Coordinates of N, CA and C in Angstrom, one line a residue:
C1 N 0.9 -1.2 0.1 CA -0.1 -0.2 0.0 C 0.9 1.3 0.0
T2 N 0.4 2.3 -0.6 CA 1.1 3.5 -0.7 C 0.5 4.6 0.2
A3 N 1.2 5.2 1.2 CA 0.9 6.3 2.0 C 2.0 7.3 2.2
M4 N 1.7 8.5 2.6 CA 2.7 9.6 2.7 C 3.9 9.5 1.7
D5 N 3.5 9.3 0.5 CA 4.6 9.1 -0.5 C 5.6 8.1 -0.3
Q6 N 5.2 6.8 0.5 CA 6.1 5.6 0.6 C 5.2 4.4 0.4
V7 N 5.8 3.5 0.4 CA 5.4 2.1 0.0 C 5.5 1.0 1.1
F8 N 4.5 0.6 1.7 CA 4.2 -0.2 2.8 C 3.8 -1.6 2.5
H9 N 4.3 -2.7 3.2 CA 3.5 -3.9 3.2 C 2.2 -3.6 4.0
I10 N 1.3 -4.2 3.8 CA 0.0 -3.9 4.3 C 0.1 -4.2 5.9
R11 N 0.7 -5.2 6.2 CA 0.8 -5.5 7.7 C 1.7 -4.3 8.4
C12 N 2.7 -3.8 7.6 CA 3.6 -3.0 8.1 C 3.1 -1.5 8.3
F13 N 1.8 -1.2 7.4 CA 1.3 0.0 7.6 C 0.3 0.1 8.8
D14 N 1.0 0.5 9.9 CA 0.2 0.6 11.2 C 0.5 1.8 12.0
C15 N -0.3 2.0 13.0 CA 0.0 3.2 13.9 C 1.4 3.1 14.6
I16 N 1.9 4.1 14.6 CA 3.4 4.3 15.2 C 3.2 3.9 16.8
V17 N 2.0 4.2 17.4 CA 1.7 4.2 18.8 C 1.3 2.9 19.3
C18 N 0.1 2.4 18.7 CA -0.6 1.4 19.1 C -0.6 0.2 18.2
H19 N 0.0 0.2 16.8 CA 0.2 -0.6 15.9 C -1.0 -1.2 15.4
L20 N -2.2 -0.4 15.5 CA -3.5 -0.6 14.7 C -3.1 -0.7 13.3
Q21 N -3.6 -1.8 12.4 CA -3.5 -1.8 11.0 C -4.3 -0.6 10.5
L22 N -3.6 0.3 9.6 CA -4.4 1.5 9.1 C -4.9 1.3 7.7
Q23 N -4.6 0.2 7.0 CA -5.2 0.2 5.6 C -6.7 0.3 5.6
G24 N -7.1 1.3 4.7 CA -8.6 1.4 4.8 C -9.2 2.3 5.7
K25 N -8.5 2.6 6.5 CA -8.8 3.4 8.0 C -8.3 4.9 8.0
P26 N -9.1 5.8 8.6 CA -8.3 7.2 8.5 C -7.3 7.2 9.3
F27 N -6.2 8.0 9.1 CA -5.0 8.2 9.8 C -4.3 9.6 9.6
Y28 N -3.5 9.9 10.4 CA -3.1 11.2 10.5 C -1.3 11.0 10.3
A29 N -0.8 11.9 9.7 CA 0.6 11.9 9.5 C 1.1 12.9 10.1
V30 N 2.1 12.5 11.1 CA 2.8 13.6 11.9 C 4.3 13.3 11.8
D31 N 5.2 14.3 11.1 CA 6.4 14.0 11.0 C 6.7 12.8 10.2
C32 N 5.9 12.4 9.2 CA 6.0 11.4 8.3 C 5.8 10.0 9.0
K33 N 5.0 10.1 10.1 CA 4.7 9.0 10.8 C 3.4 8.9 11.0
P34 N 2.7 7.4 10.6 CA 1.2 7.4 10.7 C 0.6 7.1 12.1
Y35 N -0.6 7.8 12.4 CA -1.1 7.7 13.7 C -2.5 7.2 13.5
C36 N -3.3 6.4 14.0 CA -4.7 6.2 14.0 C -5.3 7.3 14.7
E37 N -6.7 7.3 14.4 CA -7.4 8.7 15.0 C -7.3 8.9 16.4
D38 N -7.2 7.8 17.3 CA -7.4 7.9 18.7 C -6.0 8.1 19.2
C39 N -5.0 7.7 18.6 CA -3.6 8.0 19.0 C -3.1 9.4 18.6
Y40 N -3.6 9.9 17.6 CA -3.5 11.2 17.0 C -4.1 12.3 18.0
M41 N -5.5 11.8 18.2 CA -6.1 12.9 19.2 C -5.3 12.8 20.6
N42 N -4.7 11.9 21.1 CA -3.9 11.7 22.3 C -2.7 12.9 22.3
T43 N -2.1 13.0 21.0 CA -1.1 13.9 21.0 C -1.4 15.3 20.9
L44 N -2.6 15.7 20.7 CA -3.0 17.0 20.7 C -3.0 17.8 22.1
E45 N -2.9 18.9 22.1 CA -3.2 19.7 23.5 C -4.5 19.6 23.7
K46 N -4.8 19.6 25.0 CA -6.3 19.6 25.6 C -6.7 21.0 26.2
C47 N -7.9 21.3 25.9 CA -8.2 22.7 26.6 C -8.4 22.5 27.9
C48 N -7.9 23.4 28.6 CA -7.9 23.3 30.1 C -9.1 23.6 30.8
V49 N -10.2 24.1 30.1 CA -11.5 24.2 30.5 C -12.4 22.9 30.2
C50 N -12.6 22.3 29.1 CA -13.3 21.3 28.6 C -12.8 20.1 28.6
T51 N -11.4 20.1 28.6 CA -10.4 18.9 28.4 C -10.4 18.0 27.1
K52 N -11.1 18.7 26.1 CA -11.2 18.1 24.8 C -10.1 18.5 24.0
P53 N -9.6 17.7 22.9 CA -8.4 18.2 22.1 C -8.9 19.3 21.3
I54 N -7.7 20.0 21.0 CA -7.9 21.3 20.4 C -7.4 21.0 19.0
L55 N -8.4 21.0 18.1 CA -8.2 20.4 16.7 C -7.8 21.8 15.9
D56 N -8.2 23.1 16.2 CA -8.0 24.0 15.3 C -6.9 24.9 16.1
R57 N -7.4 26.3 16.1 CA -6.4 27.2 16.8 C -6.5 27.2 18.3
I58 N -5.1 27.2 18.7 CA -5.0 27.2 20.2 C -4.9 28.6 20.6
L59 N -5.7 28.8 21.5 CA -5.5 30.3 22.2 C -4.8 30.0 23.5
R60 N -3.7 30.4 23.7 CA -2.7 30.4 24.9 C -2.8 31.5 25.6
A61 N -3.2 31.6 26.9 CA -3.4 32.5 28.1 C -3.2 32.0 29.5
T62 N -2.3 32.8 30.1 CA -1.7 32.5 31.4 C -1.2 31.1 31.5
G63 N -0.5 30.9 30.2 CA 0.3 29.7 30.1 C -0.4 28.4 30.0
K64 N -1.9 28.5 29.6 CA -2.8 27.4 29.3 C -3.5 27.4 28.0
P65 N -3.6 26.2 27.5 CA -4.2 26.2 26.1 C -6.0 26.1 26.3
Y66 N -6.5 26.8 25.4 CA -7.9 27.0 25.4 C -8.4 26.8 24.0
H67 N -9.5 26.2 23.8 CA -10.4 26.5 22.6 C -10.8 28.1 22.7
P68 N -10.8 28.8 21.5 CA -11.1 30.1 21.6 C -12.6 30.3 22.1
G69 N -13.4 29.4 22.1 CA -14.7 29.4 22.6 C -14.8 29.3 24.1
C70 N -14.0 28.7 24.7 CA -13.8 28.3 26.1 C -13.1 29.2 27.0
F71 N -12.4 30.2 26.2 CA -11.8 31.3 27.0 C -12.7 32.3 27.2
T72 N -13.5 32.3 28.4 CA -14.5 33.3 28.7 C -14.3 33.7 30.3
C73 N -14.7 34.8 30.5 CA -14.9 35.6 31.7 C -15.6 34.7 32.7
V74 N -15.1 34.5 33.9 CA -15.8 33.7 34.9 C -17.0 34.2 35.5
V75 N -17.3 35.5 35.2 CA -18.4 36.2 35.9 C -19.7 36.1 34.9
C76 N -19.5 36.6 33.5 CA -20.5 36.8 32.4 C -20.3 35.8 31.4
N77 N -19.4 35.0 31.3 CA -19.1 33.9 30.4 C -19.0 34.4 28.8
T78 N -18.6 35.7 28.6 CA -18.4 36.3 27.5 C -17.0 35.8 27.0
A79 N -17.1 35.3 25.5 CA -15.8 34.9 25.0 C -14.9 35.9 25.0
L80 N -13.7 35.6 25.2 CA -12.6 36.9 25.4 C -11.4 36.7 24.4
D81 N -11.8 35.8 23.2 CA -10.9 35.7 22.3 C -10.7 37.1 21.4
G82 N -9.5 37.7 21.6 CA -9.4 38.9 21.0 C -9.8 40.2 21.8
I83 N -10.1 40.0 23.2 CA -10.8 41.1 23.9 C -10.0 41.2 25.1
P84 N -9.7 42.4 25.4 CA -8.9 42.6 26.6 C -9.5 41.8 27.8
F85 N -8.6 41.3 28.8 CA -9.0 40.7 29.8 C -7.9 40.7 31.0
T86 N -8.3 40.5 32.1 CA -7.3 40.3 33.3 C -7.5 39.5 34.1
V87 N -6.8 39.1 35.0 CA -6.8 38.0 35.9 C -6.6 38.4 37.4
D88 N -7.5 37.7 38.2 CA -7.5 38.0 39.6 C -6.4 37.2 40.3
A89 N -6.3 37.5 41.7 CA -5.3 37.0 42.4 C -5.3 35.3 42.6
A90 N -6.7 34.8 42.3 CA -7.0 33.4 42.3 C -6.8 32.8 40.8
N91 N -6.0 33.6 39.9 CA -5.9 33.2 38.5 C -7.1 32.8 37.7
Q92 N -8.3 33.8 38.2 CA -9.5 33.4 37.3 C -9.5 34.7 36.3
I93 N -10.1 34.4 35.1 CA -10.1 35.3 34.0 C -11.5 36.1 34.1
H94 N -11.3 37.4 33.9 CA -12.2 38.3 34.1 C -12.2 39.1 32.7
C95 N -13.5 39.5 32.1 CA -13.5 40.8 31.3 C -13.1 41.9 32.2
I96 N -12.6 43.2 31.4 CA -12.3 44.3 32.2 C -13.5 44.8 33.0
E97 N -14.7 44.8 32.3 CA -15.6 45.3 33.0 C -16.1 44.7 34.3
D98 N -16.1 43.4 34.3 CA -16.6 42.5 35.5 C -15.3 42.5 36.3
F99 N -14.2 42.5 36.0 CA -13.2 42.8 37.0 C -13.3 44.0 37.8
H100 N -13.6 45.1 37.1 CA -13.9 46.4 37.8 C -15.2 46.3 38.8
K101 N -16.3 45.8 38.3 CA -17.3 45.8 39.1 C -17.1 44.9 40.4
K102 N -16.3 43.7 40.1 CA -16.0 43.0 41.4 C -15.0 43.6 42.4
F103 N -13.9 44.1 41.8 CA -12.7 44.5 42.6 C -12.5 45.9 42.8
A104 N -13.3 46.8 42.1 CA -13.2 48.3 42.2 C -13.3 48.8 43.5
P105 N -12.9 49.8 44.1 CA -13.2 50.5 45.2 C -14.6 50.9 45.3
R106 N -15.4 50.9 46.2 CA -16.9 51.3 46.2 C -16.9 52.8 46.7
C107 N -17.7 53.7 46.2 CA -17.9 54.9 46.6 C -18.6 55.0 47.9
S108 N -17.9 55.6 48.9 CA -18.7 55.7 50.3 C -20.2 56.3 50.3
V109 N -20.5 57.2 49.2 CA -21.7 57.8 49.1 C -22.8 56.9 48.5
C110 N -22.5 56.7 47.2 CA -23.7 55.8 46.4 C -23.4 54.3 46.4
Q111 N -22.5 53.8 46.9 CA -22.0 52.4 47.2 C -21.6 51.6 45.8
E112 N -21.7 52.5 44.7 CA -21.4 51.7 43.4 C -19.9 51.8 43.1
P113 N -19.4 50.7 42.3 CA -17.9 50.5 42.2 C -17.6 51.8 41.5
I114 N -16.3 52.3 41.6 CA -15.7 53.5 41.0 C -15.0 52.8 39.9
M115 N -15.5 53.0 38.7 CA -14.9 52.5 37.4 C -14.3 53.5 36.5
P116 N -13.6 53.2 35.4 CA -13.2 54.1 34.4 C -14.6 54.4 33.6
E117 N -14.6 55.9 33.1 CA -15.8 56.1 32.3 C -15.9 55.5 31.0
Q118 N -17.1 55.5 30.6 CA -17.1 54.9 29.2 C -16.1 55.3 28.1
G119 N -15.3 54.4 27.7 CA -14.2 54.8 26.6 C -13.0 55.1 27.1
M120 N -12.9 55.1 28.6 CA -11.6 55.5 29.0 C -10.9 54.1 29.8
D121 N -9.6 54.3 29.9 CA -8.8 53.1 30.5 C -8.5 53.4 32.0
E122 N -8.7 54.5 32.4 CA -8.3 54.9 33.7 C -9.2 55.3 34.7
T123 N -9.1 55.1 35.9 CA -10.2 55.4 36.8 C -9.9 56.7 37.4
V124 N -10.8 57.6 37.8 CA -10.5 58.7 38.5 C -11.2 58.8 40.0
R125 N -10.7 58.7 41.0 CA -11.6 58.7 42.2 C -10.9 59.9 43.0
V126 N -11.5 60.0 44.1 CA -11.3 60.9 45.2 C -11.2 60.1 46.5
V127 N -10.0 60.4 47.2 CA -9.8 59.6 48.7 C -9.8 60.7 49.5
A128 N -10.5 60.7 50.5 CA -10.5 61.6 51.7 C -11.1 61.0 53.0
L129 N -10.5 61.2 53.9 CA -11.0 60.7 55.4 C -10.9 59.1 55.2
D130 N -9.9 58.6 54.4 CA -9.7 57.1 54.2 C -10.9 56.5 53.7
R131 N -11.7 57.4 52.8 CA -13.0 56.8 51.9 C -12.6 57.1 50.6
S132 N -13.4 56.2 49.7 CA -13.2 56.7 48.3 C -14.6 57.3 47.8
F133 N -14.5 58.1 46.7 CA -15.7 58.8 46.1 C -15.5 58.8 44.7
H134 N -16.7 58.8 43.9 CA -16.8 59.3 42.6 C -16.4 60.7 42.7
V135 N -16.1 61.3 41.8 CA -15.9 62.7 41.6 C -17.0 63.4 41.7
N136 N -18.0 63.0 41.1 CA -19.7 63.7 41.2 C -20.1 63.4 42.5
C137 N -19.7 62.3 43.4 CA -20.3 62.1 44.7 C -19.5 62.8 45.9
Y138 N -18.3 63.5 45.4 CA -17.7 64.2 46.5 C -18.2 65.4 46.8
K139 N -19.2 65.5 47.7 CA -19.8 66.8 48.0 C -20.0 67.1 49.4
C140 N -20.3 68.3 49.7 CA -20.4 68.7 51.1 C -21.8 68.0 51.7
E141 N -21.7 67.3 52.7 CA -22.7 66.7 53.2 C -23.9 67.5 53.8
D142 N -23.7 68.8 54.0 CA -24.8 69.6 54.4 C -25.5 70.5 53.3
C143 N -24.8 70.9 52.4 CA -25.2 71.8 51.2 C -25.2 71.2 49.9
E144 N -24.5 70.1 49.8 CA -24.2 69.2 48.6 C -23.5 70.1 47.6
L145 N -22.6 70.9 48.0 CA -21.5 71.7 46.9 C -20.7 70.7 46.6
L146 N -20.6 70.6 45.1 CA -19.3 69.7 44.7 C -18.0 70.2 45.1
L147 N -17.3 69.4 45.7 CA -16.0 69.9 46.4 C -14.7 69.4 45.2
T148 N -13.9 70.2 45.4 CA -12.7 70.1 44.5 C -11.5 70.8 45.0
S149 N -10.4 70.4 44.8 CA -9.2 71.1 45.4 C -8.8 72.1 44.2
E150 N -9.5 72.1 43.0 CA -9.1 73.1 42.0 C -9.6 74.4 42.0
S151 N -10.8 74.7 42.8 CA -11.4 76.0 43.0 C -11.2 76.5 44.4
E152 N -10.9 77.7 44.5 CA -10.8 78.4 45.7 C -12.2 78.2 46.5
G153 N -12.1 77.9 47.9 CA -13.2 77.7 48.7 C -14.0 76.6 48.5
R154 N -13.6 75.5 47.4 CA -14.5 74.4 47.2 C -13.9 73.2 47.7
G155 N -12.7 73.3 48.6 CA -12.1 72.1 49.1 C -12.8 71.5 50.1
C156 N -12.3 70.5 50.6 CA -12.8 69.7 51.7 C -12.3 70.0 53.2
Y157 N -13.2 70.6 53.9 CA -13.0 70.9 55.4 C -13.6 70.0 56.2
P158 N -13.1 68.9 56.4 CA -13.7 67.8 57.5 C -13.9 68.1 58.9
L159 N -14.7 67.6 59.4 CA -15.1 67.9 60.8 C -15.7 66.7 61.3
D160 N -15.0 66.1 62.4 CA -15.4 64.8 63.0 C -15.9 63.7 61.9
G161 N -15.2 63.6 60.9 CA -15.4 62.4 59.9 C -16.4 63.0 58.9
H162 N -17.0 64.0 59.1 CA -17.9 64.7 58.1 C -17.2 65.5 56.7
V163 N -17.7 65.3 55.7 CA -17.1 66.0 54.4 C -17.8 67.1 54.4
L164 N -17.2 68.3 54.5 CA -17.9 69.7 54.6 C -17.2 70.7 53.7
C165 N -18.0 71.6 53.2 CA -17.3 72.7 52.4 C -16.7 73.7 53.6
K166 N -16.1 74.8 53.3 CA -15.6 75.6 54.0 C -16.6 76.4 54.9
S167 N -17.8 76.8 54.2 CA -18.6 77.5 54.9 C -19.4 76.7 55.7
C168 N -19.9 75.5 55.4 CA -20.7 74.5 56.3 C -19.8 74.0 57.4
N169 N -18.5 74.0 57.2 CA -17.5 73.5 58.3 C -17.6 74.7 59.2
A170 N -17.5 76.0 58.8 CA -17.5 77.1 59.7 C -19.0 77.4 60.5
A171 N -20.0 77.0 59.8 CA -21.3 77.0 60.5 C -21.5 75.9 61.5
R172 N -20.9 74.8 61.2 CA -20.8 73.6 62.3 C -20.1 74.0 63.5
V173 N -18.8 74.7 63.1 CA -17.9 75.0 64.5 C -18.8 76.1 65.1
Q174 N -19.2 77.0 64.5 CA -20.0 78.2 65.2 C -21.2 77.5 66.1
A175 N -21.8 76.5 65.4 CA -22.9 76.0 66.3 C -22.5 75.2 67.4
L176 N -21.2 74.4 67.3 CA -20.7 73.9 68.5 C -20.0 74.6 69.4
S177 N -19.6 75.8 68.9 CA -18.9 76.8 69.8 C -20.2 77.4 71.0
S178 N -21.3 77.7 70.1 CA -22.4 78.3 70.7 C -23.1 77.2 71.7
T179 N -23.2 76.0 71.3 CA -23.5 75.0 72.1 C -22.7 74.8 73.5
L180 N -21.3 74.9 73.1 CA -20.4 74.8 74.3 C -20.5 75.9 75.4
A181 N -20.8 77.2 74.7 CA -20.8 78.3 75.5 C -22.0 78.2 76.4
T182 N -23.1 77.9 75.8 CA -24.4 78.0 76.7 C -24.4 76.7 77.8
N183 N -23.6 75.7 77.5 CA -23.5 74.6 78.4 C -22.7 74.8 79.5
I184 N -21.7 75.8 79.4 CA -20.7 76.0 80.6 C -21.2 77.0 81.6

């Protein structure tokens, strides 16, 4: 019989691994050596998710082989082939959005995760009094003036753990002073 541009005795044309006779059967040639279908499948890399042989394109991430369709976010199961992803401390794969939702600091006012704005890569947050805030949630607790260090008089003037603007801080200090004076 003729196979792989070589001539074989019929009994000699067998699988290089298990010696199954291959005449009239499907076989695979790897480095000019014949393999039966089962032995060939055993030579292929296995997907680390489904453990099935990878017959087509191998997607390799975090040092492991995947079928492109098996490489998914652990939260939303979106296929991440060609999509930016990240890995958590437990080596679990996340799409960027779910990673931020799960691990981003939470705003101390609205309790929502502080994530990058739509179309942006970087997160902007305010940290004050060991608490995190969205820029738009960083307001005076009394008058709701949006606080910023960029404008004169709009900075944070904390008092007893409260986030206050300059005038509300002064009003609270005045009220505390009046209360103390009347109690003495």
